[in-house]
Coordinates of C-alpha atoms and ligand atoms in Angstrom, one line a residue:
X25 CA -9.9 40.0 14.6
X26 CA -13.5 39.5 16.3
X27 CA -14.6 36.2 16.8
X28 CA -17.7 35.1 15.3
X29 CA -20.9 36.5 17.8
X30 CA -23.2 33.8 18.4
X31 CA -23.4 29.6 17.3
X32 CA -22.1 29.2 14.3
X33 CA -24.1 26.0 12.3
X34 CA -22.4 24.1 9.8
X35 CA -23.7 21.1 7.3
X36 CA -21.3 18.9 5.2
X37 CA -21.2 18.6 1.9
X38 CA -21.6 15.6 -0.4
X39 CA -22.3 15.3 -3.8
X40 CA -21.9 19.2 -4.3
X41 CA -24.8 20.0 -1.8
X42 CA -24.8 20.7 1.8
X43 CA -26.6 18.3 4.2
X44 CA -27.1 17.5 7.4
X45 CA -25.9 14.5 8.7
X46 CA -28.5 11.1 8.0
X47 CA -28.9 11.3 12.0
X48 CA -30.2 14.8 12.1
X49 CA -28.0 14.8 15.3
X50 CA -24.7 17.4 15.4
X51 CA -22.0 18.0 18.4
X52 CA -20.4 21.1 19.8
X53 CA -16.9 22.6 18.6
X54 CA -15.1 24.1 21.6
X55 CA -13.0 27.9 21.2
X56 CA -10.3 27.0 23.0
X57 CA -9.4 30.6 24.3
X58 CA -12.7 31.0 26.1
X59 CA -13.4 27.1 26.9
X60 CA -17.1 27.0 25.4
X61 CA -18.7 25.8 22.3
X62 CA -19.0 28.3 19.8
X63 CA -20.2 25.7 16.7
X64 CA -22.1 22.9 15.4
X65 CA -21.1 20.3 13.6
X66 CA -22.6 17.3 11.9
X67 CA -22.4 13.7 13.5
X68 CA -22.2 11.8 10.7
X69 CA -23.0 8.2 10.8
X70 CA -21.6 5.5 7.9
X71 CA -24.7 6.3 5.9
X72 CA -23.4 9.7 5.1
X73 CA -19.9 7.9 4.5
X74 CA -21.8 5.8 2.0
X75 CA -23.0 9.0 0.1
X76 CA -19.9 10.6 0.1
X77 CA -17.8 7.8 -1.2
X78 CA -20.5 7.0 -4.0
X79 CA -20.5 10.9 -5.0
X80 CA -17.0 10.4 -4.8
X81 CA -16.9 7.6 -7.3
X82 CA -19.8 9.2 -9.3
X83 CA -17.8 11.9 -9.9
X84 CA -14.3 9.9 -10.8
X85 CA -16.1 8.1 -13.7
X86 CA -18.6 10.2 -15.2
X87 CA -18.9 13.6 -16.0
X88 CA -16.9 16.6 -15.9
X89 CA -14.2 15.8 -13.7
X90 CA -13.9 12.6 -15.5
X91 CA -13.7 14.6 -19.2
X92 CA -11.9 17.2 -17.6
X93 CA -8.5 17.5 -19.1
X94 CA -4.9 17.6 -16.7
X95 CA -4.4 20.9 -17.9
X96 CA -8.1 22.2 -17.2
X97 CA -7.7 20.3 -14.1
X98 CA -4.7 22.8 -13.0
X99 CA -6.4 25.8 -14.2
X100 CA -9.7 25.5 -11.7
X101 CA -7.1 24.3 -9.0
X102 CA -5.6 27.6 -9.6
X103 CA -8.8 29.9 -9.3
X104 CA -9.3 27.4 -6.0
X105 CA -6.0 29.5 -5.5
X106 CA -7.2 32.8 -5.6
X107 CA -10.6 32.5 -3.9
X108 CA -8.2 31.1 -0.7
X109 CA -6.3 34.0 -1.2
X110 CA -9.2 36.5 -1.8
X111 CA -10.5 34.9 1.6
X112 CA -7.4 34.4 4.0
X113 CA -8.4 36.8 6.7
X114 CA -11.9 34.7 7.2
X115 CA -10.1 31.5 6.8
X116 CA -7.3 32.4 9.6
X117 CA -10.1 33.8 12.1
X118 CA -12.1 30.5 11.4
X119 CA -9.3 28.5 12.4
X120 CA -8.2 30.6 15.5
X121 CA -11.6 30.6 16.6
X122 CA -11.6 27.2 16.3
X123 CA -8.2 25.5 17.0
X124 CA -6.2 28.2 18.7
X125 CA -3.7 28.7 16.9
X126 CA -2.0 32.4 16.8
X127 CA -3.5 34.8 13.7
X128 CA -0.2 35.9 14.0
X129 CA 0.7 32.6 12.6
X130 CA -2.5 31.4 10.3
X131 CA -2.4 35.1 8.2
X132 CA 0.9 34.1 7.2
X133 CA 0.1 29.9 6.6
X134 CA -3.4 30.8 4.9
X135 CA -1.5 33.6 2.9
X136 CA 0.8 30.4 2.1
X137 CA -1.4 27.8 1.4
X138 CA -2.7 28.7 -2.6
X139 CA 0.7 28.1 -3.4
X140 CA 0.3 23.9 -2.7
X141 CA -2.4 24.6 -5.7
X142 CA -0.7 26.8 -7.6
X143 CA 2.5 24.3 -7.8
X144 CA 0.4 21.0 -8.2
X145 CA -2.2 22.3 -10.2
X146 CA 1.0 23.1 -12.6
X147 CA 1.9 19.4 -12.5
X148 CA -1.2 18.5 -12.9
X149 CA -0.5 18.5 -16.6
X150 CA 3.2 17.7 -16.7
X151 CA 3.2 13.9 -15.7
X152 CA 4.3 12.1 -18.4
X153 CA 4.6 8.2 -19.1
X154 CA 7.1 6.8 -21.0
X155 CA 7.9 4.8 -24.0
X156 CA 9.7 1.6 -22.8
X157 CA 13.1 0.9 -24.8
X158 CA 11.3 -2.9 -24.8
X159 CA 13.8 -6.0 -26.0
X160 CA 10.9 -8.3 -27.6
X161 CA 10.4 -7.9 -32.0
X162 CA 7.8 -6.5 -33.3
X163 CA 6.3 -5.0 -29.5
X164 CA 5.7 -1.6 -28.7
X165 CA 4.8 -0.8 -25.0
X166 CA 4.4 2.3 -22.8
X167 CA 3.3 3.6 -19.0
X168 CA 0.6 5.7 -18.5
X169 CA -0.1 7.4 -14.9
X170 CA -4.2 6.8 -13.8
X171 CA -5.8 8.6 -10.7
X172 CA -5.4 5.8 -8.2
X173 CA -9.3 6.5 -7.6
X174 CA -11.3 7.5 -4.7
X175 CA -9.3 8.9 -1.8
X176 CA -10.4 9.0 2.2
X177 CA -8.2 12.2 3.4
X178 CA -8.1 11.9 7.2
X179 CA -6.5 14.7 9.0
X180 CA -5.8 15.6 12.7
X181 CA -7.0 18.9 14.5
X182 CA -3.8 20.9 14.6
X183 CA -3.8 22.5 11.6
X184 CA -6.7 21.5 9.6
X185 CA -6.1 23.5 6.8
X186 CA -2.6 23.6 5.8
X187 CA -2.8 19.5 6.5
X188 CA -6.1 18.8 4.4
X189 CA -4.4 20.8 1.6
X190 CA -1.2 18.4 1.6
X191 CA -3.6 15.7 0.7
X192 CA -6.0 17.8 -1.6
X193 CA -3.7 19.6 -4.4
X194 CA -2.1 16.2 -5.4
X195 CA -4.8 14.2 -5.4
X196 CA -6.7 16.6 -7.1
X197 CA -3.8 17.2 -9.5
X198 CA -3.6 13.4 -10.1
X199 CA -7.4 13.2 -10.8
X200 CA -8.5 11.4 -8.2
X201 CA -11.5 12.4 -6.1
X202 CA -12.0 12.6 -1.9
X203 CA -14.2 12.2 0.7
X204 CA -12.3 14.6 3.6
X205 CA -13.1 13.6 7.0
X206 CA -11.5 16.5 9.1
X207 CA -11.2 16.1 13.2
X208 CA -14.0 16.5 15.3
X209 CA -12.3 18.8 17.5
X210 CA -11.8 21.2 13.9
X211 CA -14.0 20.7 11.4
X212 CA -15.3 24.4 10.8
X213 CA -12.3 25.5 8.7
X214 CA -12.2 22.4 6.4
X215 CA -16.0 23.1 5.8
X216 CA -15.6 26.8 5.2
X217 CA -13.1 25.6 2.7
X218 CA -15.4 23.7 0.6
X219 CA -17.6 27.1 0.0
X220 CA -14.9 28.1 -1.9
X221 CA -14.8 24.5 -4.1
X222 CA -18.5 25.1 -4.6
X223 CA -17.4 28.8 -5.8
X224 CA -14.4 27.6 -7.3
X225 CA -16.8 25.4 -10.0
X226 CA -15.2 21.3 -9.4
X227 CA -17.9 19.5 -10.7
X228 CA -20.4 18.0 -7.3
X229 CA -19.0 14.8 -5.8
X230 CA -15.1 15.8 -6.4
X231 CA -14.7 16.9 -2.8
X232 CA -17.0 15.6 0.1
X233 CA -17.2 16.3 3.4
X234 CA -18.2 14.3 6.1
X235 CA -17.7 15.0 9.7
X236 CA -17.9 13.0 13.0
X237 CA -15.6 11.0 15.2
X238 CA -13.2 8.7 14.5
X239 CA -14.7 5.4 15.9
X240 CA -17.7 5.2 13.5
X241 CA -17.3 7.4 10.5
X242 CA -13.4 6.9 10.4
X243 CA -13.8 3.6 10.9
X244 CA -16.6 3.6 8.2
X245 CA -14.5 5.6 5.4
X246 CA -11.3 3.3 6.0
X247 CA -13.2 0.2 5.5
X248 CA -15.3 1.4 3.0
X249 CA -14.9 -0.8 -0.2
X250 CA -15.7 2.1 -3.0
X251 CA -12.3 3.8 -1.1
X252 CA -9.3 3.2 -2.9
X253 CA -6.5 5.2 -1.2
X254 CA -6.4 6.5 2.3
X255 CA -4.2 9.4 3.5
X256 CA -4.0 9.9 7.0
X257 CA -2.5 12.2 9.5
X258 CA -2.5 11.5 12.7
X259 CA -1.5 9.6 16.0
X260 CA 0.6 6.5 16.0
X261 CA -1.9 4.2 17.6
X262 CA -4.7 5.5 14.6
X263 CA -2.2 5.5 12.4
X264 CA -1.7 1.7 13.1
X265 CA -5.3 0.6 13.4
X266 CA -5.7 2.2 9.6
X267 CA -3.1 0.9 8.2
X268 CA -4.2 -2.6 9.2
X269 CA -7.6 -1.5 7.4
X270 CA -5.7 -0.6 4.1
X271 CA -4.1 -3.5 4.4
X272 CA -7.1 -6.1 4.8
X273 CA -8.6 -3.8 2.1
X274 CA -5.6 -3.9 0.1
X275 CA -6.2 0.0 -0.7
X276 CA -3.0 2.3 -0.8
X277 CA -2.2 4.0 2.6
X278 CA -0.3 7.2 3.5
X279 CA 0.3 7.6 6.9
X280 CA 2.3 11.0 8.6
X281 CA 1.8 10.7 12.5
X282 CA 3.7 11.7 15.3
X283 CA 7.9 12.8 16.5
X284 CA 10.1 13.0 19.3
X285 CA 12.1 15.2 17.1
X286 CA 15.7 16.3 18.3
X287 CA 17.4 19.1 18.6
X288 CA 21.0 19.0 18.7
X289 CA 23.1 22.0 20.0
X290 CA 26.8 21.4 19.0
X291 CA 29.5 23.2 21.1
X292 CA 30.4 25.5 18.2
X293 CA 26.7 26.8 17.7
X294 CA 25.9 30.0 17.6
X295 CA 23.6 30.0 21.0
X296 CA 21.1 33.1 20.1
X297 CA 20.0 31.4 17.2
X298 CA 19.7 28.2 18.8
X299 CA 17.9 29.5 21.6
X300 CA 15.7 30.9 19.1
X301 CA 15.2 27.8 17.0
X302 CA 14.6 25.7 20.1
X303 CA 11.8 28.2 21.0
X304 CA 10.0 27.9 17.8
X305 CA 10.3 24.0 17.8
X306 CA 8.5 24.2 20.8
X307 CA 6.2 26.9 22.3
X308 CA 5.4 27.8 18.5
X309 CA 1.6 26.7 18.1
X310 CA 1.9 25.5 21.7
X311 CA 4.1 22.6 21.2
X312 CA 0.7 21.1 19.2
X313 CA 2.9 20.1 16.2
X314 CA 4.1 16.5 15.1
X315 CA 7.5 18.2 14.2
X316 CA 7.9 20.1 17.8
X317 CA 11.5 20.1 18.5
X318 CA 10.8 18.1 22.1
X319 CA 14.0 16.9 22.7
X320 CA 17.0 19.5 23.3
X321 CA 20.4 17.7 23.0
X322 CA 23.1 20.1 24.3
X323 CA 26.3 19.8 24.3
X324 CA 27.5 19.3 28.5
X325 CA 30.1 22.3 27.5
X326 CA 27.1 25.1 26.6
X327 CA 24.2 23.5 28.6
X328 CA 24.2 26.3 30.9
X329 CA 25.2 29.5 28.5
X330 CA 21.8 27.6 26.2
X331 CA 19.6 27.1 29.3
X332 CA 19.9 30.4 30.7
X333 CA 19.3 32.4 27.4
X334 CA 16.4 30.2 26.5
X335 CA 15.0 30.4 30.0
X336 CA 15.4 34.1 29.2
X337 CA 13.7 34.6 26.1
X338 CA 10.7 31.9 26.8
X339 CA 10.1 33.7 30.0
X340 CA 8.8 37.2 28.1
X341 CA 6.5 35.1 25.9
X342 CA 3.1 36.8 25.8
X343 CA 0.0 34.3 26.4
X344 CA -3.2 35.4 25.9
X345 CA -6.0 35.6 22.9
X346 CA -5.0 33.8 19.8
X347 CA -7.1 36.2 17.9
X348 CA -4.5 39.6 19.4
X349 CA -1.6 39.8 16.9
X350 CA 0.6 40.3 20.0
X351 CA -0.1 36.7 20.9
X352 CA 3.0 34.6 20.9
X353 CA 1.3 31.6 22.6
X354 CA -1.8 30.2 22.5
X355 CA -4.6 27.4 24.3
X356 CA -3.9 24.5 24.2
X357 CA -6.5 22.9 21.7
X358 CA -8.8 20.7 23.4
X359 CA -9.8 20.1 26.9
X360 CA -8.9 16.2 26.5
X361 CA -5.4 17.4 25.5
X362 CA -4.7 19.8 27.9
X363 CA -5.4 17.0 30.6
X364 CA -3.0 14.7 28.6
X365 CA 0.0 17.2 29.0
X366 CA -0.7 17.7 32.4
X367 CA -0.3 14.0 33.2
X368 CA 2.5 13.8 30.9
X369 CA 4.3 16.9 33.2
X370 CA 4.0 14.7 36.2
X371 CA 5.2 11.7 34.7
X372 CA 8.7 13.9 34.1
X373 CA 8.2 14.8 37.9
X374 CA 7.7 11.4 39.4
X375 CA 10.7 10.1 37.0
X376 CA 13.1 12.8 38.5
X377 CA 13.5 15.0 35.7
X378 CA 13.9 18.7 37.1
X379 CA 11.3 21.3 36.1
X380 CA 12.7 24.1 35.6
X381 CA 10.1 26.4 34.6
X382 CA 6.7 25.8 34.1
X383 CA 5.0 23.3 34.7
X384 CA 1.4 24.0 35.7
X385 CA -2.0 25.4 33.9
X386 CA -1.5 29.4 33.6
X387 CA -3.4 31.7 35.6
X388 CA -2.7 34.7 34.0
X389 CA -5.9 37.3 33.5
X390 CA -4.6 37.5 29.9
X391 CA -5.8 33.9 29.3
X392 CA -9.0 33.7 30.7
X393 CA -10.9 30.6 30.9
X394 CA -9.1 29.4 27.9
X395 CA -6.8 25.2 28.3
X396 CA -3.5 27.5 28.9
X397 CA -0.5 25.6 30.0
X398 CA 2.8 27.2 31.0
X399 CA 5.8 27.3 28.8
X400 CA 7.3 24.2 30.3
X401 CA 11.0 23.0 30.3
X402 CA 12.4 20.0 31.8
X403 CA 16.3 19.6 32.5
X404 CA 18.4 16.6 33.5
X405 CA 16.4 14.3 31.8
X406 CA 17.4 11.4 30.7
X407 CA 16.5 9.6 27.1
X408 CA 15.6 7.0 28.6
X409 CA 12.3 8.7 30.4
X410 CA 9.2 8.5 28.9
X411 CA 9.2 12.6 29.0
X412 CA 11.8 11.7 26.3
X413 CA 10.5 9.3 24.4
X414 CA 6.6 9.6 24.4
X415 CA 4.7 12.5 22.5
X416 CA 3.3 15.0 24.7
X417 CA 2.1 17.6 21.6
X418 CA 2.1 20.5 23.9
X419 CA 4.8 23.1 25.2
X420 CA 7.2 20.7 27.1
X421 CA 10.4 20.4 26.6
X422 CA 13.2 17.9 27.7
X423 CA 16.7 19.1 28.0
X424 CA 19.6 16.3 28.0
X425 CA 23.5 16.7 27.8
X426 CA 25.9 14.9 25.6
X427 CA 29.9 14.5 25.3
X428 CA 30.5 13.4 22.0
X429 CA 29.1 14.4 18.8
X430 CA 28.9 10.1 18.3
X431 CA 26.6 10.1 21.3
X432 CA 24.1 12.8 20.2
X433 CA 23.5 11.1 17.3
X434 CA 23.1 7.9 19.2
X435 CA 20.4 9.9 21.3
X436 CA 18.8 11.5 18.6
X437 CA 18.5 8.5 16.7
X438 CA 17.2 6.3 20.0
X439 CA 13.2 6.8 19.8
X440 CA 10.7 5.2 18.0
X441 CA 10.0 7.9 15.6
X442 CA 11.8 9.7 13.1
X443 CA 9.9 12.7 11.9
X444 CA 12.2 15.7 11.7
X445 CA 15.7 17.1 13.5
X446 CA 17.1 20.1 14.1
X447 CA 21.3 20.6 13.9
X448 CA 22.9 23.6 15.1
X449 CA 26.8 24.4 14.6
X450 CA 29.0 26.6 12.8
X451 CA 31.2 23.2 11.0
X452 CA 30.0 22.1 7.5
X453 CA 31.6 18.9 8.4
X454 CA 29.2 18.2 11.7
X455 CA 26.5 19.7 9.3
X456 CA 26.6 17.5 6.4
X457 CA 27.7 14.6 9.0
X458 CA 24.5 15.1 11.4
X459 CA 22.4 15.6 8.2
X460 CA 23.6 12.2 7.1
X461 CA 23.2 10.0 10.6
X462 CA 20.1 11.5 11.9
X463 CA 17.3 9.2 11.1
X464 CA 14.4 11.6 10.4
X465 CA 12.4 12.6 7.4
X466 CA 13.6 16.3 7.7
X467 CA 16.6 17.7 9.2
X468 CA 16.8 21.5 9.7
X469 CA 20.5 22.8 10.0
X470 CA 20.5 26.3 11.5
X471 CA 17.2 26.5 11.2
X472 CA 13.8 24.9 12.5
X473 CA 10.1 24.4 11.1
X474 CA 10.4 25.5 8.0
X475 CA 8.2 23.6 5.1
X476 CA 7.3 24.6 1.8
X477 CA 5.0 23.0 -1.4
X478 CA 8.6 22.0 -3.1
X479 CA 9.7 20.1 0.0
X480 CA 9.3 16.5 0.3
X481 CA 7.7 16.0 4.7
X482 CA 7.5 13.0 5.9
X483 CA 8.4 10.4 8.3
X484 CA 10.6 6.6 9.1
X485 CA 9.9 4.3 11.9
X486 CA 6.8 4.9 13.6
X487 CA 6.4 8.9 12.1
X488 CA 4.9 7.2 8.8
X489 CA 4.9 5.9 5.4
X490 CA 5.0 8.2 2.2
X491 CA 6.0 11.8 1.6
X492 CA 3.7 14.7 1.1
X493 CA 4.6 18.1 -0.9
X494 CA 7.3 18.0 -3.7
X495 CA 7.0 17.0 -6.8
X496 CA 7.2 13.1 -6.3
X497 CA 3.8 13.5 -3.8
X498 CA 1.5 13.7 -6.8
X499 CA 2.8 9.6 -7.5
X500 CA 1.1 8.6 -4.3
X501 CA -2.3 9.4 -6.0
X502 CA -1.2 7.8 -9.3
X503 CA -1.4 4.3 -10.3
X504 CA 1.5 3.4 -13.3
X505 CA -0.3 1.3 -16.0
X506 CA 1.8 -0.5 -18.6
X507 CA 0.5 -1.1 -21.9
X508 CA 1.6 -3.6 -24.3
X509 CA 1.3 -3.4 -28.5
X510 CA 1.9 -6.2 -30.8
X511 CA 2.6 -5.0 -34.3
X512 CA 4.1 -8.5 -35.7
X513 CA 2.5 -10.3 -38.5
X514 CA 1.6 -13.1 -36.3
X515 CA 1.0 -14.4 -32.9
X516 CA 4.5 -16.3 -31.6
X517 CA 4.3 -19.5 -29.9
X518 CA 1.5 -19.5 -27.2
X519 CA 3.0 -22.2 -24.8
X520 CA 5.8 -20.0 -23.9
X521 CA 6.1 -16.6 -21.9
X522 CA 7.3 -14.1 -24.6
Ligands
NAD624 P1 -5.9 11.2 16.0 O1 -5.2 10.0 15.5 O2 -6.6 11.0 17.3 O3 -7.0 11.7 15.0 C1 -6.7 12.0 13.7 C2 -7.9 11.8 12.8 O4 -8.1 10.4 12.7 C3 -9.2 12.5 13.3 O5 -9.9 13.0 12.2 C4 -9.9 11.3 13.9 O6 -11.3 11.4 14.0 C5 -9.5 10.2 13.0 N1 -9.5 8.8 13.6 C6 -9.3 8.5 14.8 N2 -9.4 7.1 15.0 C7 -9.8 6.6 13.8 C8 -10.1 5.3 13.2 N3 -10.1 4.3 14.0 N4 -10.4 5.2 12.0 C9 -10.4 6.3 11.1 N5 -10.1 7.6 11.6 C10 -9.8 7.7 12.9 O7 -4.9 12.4 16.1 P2 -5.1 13.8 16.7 O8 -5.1 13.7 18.2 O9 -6.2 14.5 16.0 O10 -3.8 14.6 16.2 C11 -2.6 14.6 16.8 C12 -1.6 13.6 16.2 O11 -1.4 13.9 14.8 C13 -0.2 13.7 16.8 O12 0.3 12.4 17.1 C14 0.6 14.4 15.8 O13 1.9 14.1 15.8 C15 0.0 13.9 14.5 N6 0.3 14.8 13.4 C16 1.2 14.3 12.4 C17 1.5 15.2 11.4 C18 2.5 14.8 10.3 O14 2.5 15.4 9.2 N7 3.3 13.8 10.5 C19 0.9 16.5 11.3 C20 0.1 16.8 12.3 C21 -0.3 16.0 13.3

């Protein structure tokens, strides 16, 4: 795929038109694979923030979106659908361009993604209240589901696309409308993606964009008083500062931020598959997922027949361009990040954890002057290190042993987070057991990263609050009204509660 020639210029888009930011002022977007900026981007300031979120609630109670019914709703989410799908090849090399991530990979997820609008755009007309059985005479009452109202859809940089569309379909579904504020390290794709909203036909002010760094427009859209909902993925210590916005806001918050997710490798596993499940959870995307299997958990009896197949098969991994279909894995995202997991690598060094491949910035020709780190794989670590208990987001893993199938659970179970786990053994009984003492949001037996529109994702502990995908994520844009009827002849006593 050829990456776009010369600096690409991008506006945001409020209130259906595209703008530059109030400042006049923009900042670079970085390819990661050749280290230099290749777009600019607005720097929005809470001015812009202001517009957005009043186009926003402009568009929630007047006009077409407001008159639009659920089921008309669904259908313009569906031709959304097919213009993603029409454009998937420019979408993916957007994103590779300017996150890194394998085409290999975002062909397929792009390919994927229409179906989060085809399946809420379907529900869009299929939420139904109720009729309450109600035990008073003479009273009728029922529920109604109402958009919860203007929603601020924050999302990180890994992944922009597939993440912004986790918050998108069901609010859009519910009837709510959003001000988007992708990451300033990615904004081009979520901006390419609203070209296709203006084509698609939602009435202006439905979806905004605004774009700009955390600190001041972030800040701006989660304090905002016209914002009723925010969605948020992200990093723990955002994730906490937000939330603490909702709440003195009193607006509803979703948060889905980071994992030290396990994988646990039973004694009666079948290793090859293992190997190959540990190797997507974490040199997939470059480790730069919040589900990266981080943590290996190997039984003492197989931890050398695992260690030297894995070593093995992560050793013939191709790096190079993430635009070569060949590419198994990419840069490293950001320049800020790629300093992060070196200093997290020498943490496991100082705390005595053996490196046993790894471990430094490539050099090979193939990757240029792209933020390349080598595959990297820690053994004899201890749960107790911070290799094993802090996110690193990159290609690192931890290796630890256990004795008992009690233990691993105990070490599984012994982080802060709880985003995801990964099981593998050949016993139903370990497999339903594991499944039921892990305490993770999604746990993957035999299998790892998989995720799909019907599937509930989400986190406990310090992973998050709320669920996104499945049917139940299109009541976190919802607000349940209950109305009341009185069809007596006469008003009963007013001094008492009926
Ligand atoms: P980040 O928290 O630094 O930034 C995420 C977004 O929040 C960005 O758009 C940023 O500009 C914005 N932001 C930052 N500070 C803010 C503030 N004070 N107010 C409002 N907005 C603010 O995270 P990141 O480094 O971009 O992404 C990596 C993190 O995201 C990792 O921890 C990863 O685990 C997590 N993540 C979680 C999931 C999930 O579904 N659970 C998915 C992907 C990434």
């Amino acid at each position: 795929m050829p990456r776009q020639p010369a600096t690409k210029t991008y506006q945001c888009f409020i209130g259906g038109e595209w703008v530059n930011a109030s400042t006049g002022e923009s900042f670079d977007s970085f390819d990661p694979f050749t280290g230099k900026p290749w777009a600019r981007i607005p720097k929005c300031a809470p001015a812009d923030v202001d517009r957005a979120v009043e186009a926003a609630r402009r568009a929630l109670e007047h006009g077409a979106w407001a008159a639009m019914h659920p089921s008309q709703r669904g259908q313009l989410m569906r031709r959304f659908a097919d213009l993603i799908a029409r454009d998937a090849d420019h979408l993916a090399a957007i994103e590779v361009q300017d996150n890194g991530k394998l085409i290999a990979e975002m062909r397929g997820q792009v390919g994927y993604i229409p179906q989060w609008y085809h399946y809420f755009g379907g529900l869009a007309d299929k939420i139904e209240g109720g009729v309450l059985p109600i035990d008073k005479p003479d009273m009728f009452a029922y529920t109604r589901h109402e958009p919860v109202g203007v929603v601020a859809a924050i999302t990180p940089w890994n992944s922009p696309l597939l993440l912004t569309t986790w918050k998108l379909a069901p609010a859009l579904a519910a009837g709510c409308t959003l001000v988007l504020k992708p990451s300033e390290f990615t904004s081009a794709s979520t901006l390419e993606l609203m070209k296709l909203v203006e084509e698609a036909g939602f009435p202006p002010g439905v979806i905004n964009v605004v774009t700009g760094f955390g600190a001041d427009v972030g800040e701006a859209l989660t304090t905002h008083k016209g914002v009723d909902k925010i969605a948020f993925t992200g990093g723990e210590a955002s994730g906490r500062h937000i939330a603490q916005n909702a709440m003195a806001g009193f607006k509803r918050v979703s948060l889905e931020l980071g994992g030290k997710s396990a994988q646990v490798i039973f004694p009666d596993a079948d290793i090859g598959n293992a190997v190959k499940g540990v190797v997507s959870g974490i040199f997939a995307a470059t480790g730069q997922t919040c589900i990266a299997g981080s943590r290996v958990l190997v039984h003492e009896s197989v931890h050398d027949q695992f260690l030297e197949q894995f070593l093995a098969l992560a050793k013939t991994a191709q790096m190079g361009d993430p635009m070569e279909r060949t590419t198994q894995v990419g840069p490293v995202t950001t320049q800020s990040q790629f300093k992060r997991i070196l200093s997290c690598i020498d943490m496991a060094k100082t705390e005595g954890a053996e490196c046993v491949m790894g471990g430094v910035p490539s050099t090979r020709p193939e990757c240029g002057d792209g933020w390349f780190i080598e595959p990297t794989v820690f053994d004899r670590v201890k749960n107790s290190m911070r290799i094993a208990q802090e996110e690193v987001f990159g290609p690192v893993l931890s290796v630890i042993t256990f004795k008992e199938d009690d233990e691993a659970y105990a070490l599984a179970n012994d982080t802060n987070y709880g985003l995801a786990a990964g099981i593998w053994t050949a016993s139903q009984r370990r497999a339903f057991t594991a499944a039921k003492r892990l305490k993770a949001g999604t746990v993957w037996t035999n299998c790892y990263r998989a995720v799909s529109y019907m599937a509930p994702f989400g986190g406990i502990k310090h992973s998050g609050l709320g669920r996104e995908s499945g049917q139940d994520a299109i009541y976190d844009f919802l607000e349940t009204k209950c109305v009341w009827m009185d069809y007596g002849p006469a008003q009963a006593n007013p001094f008492v509660m009926r």
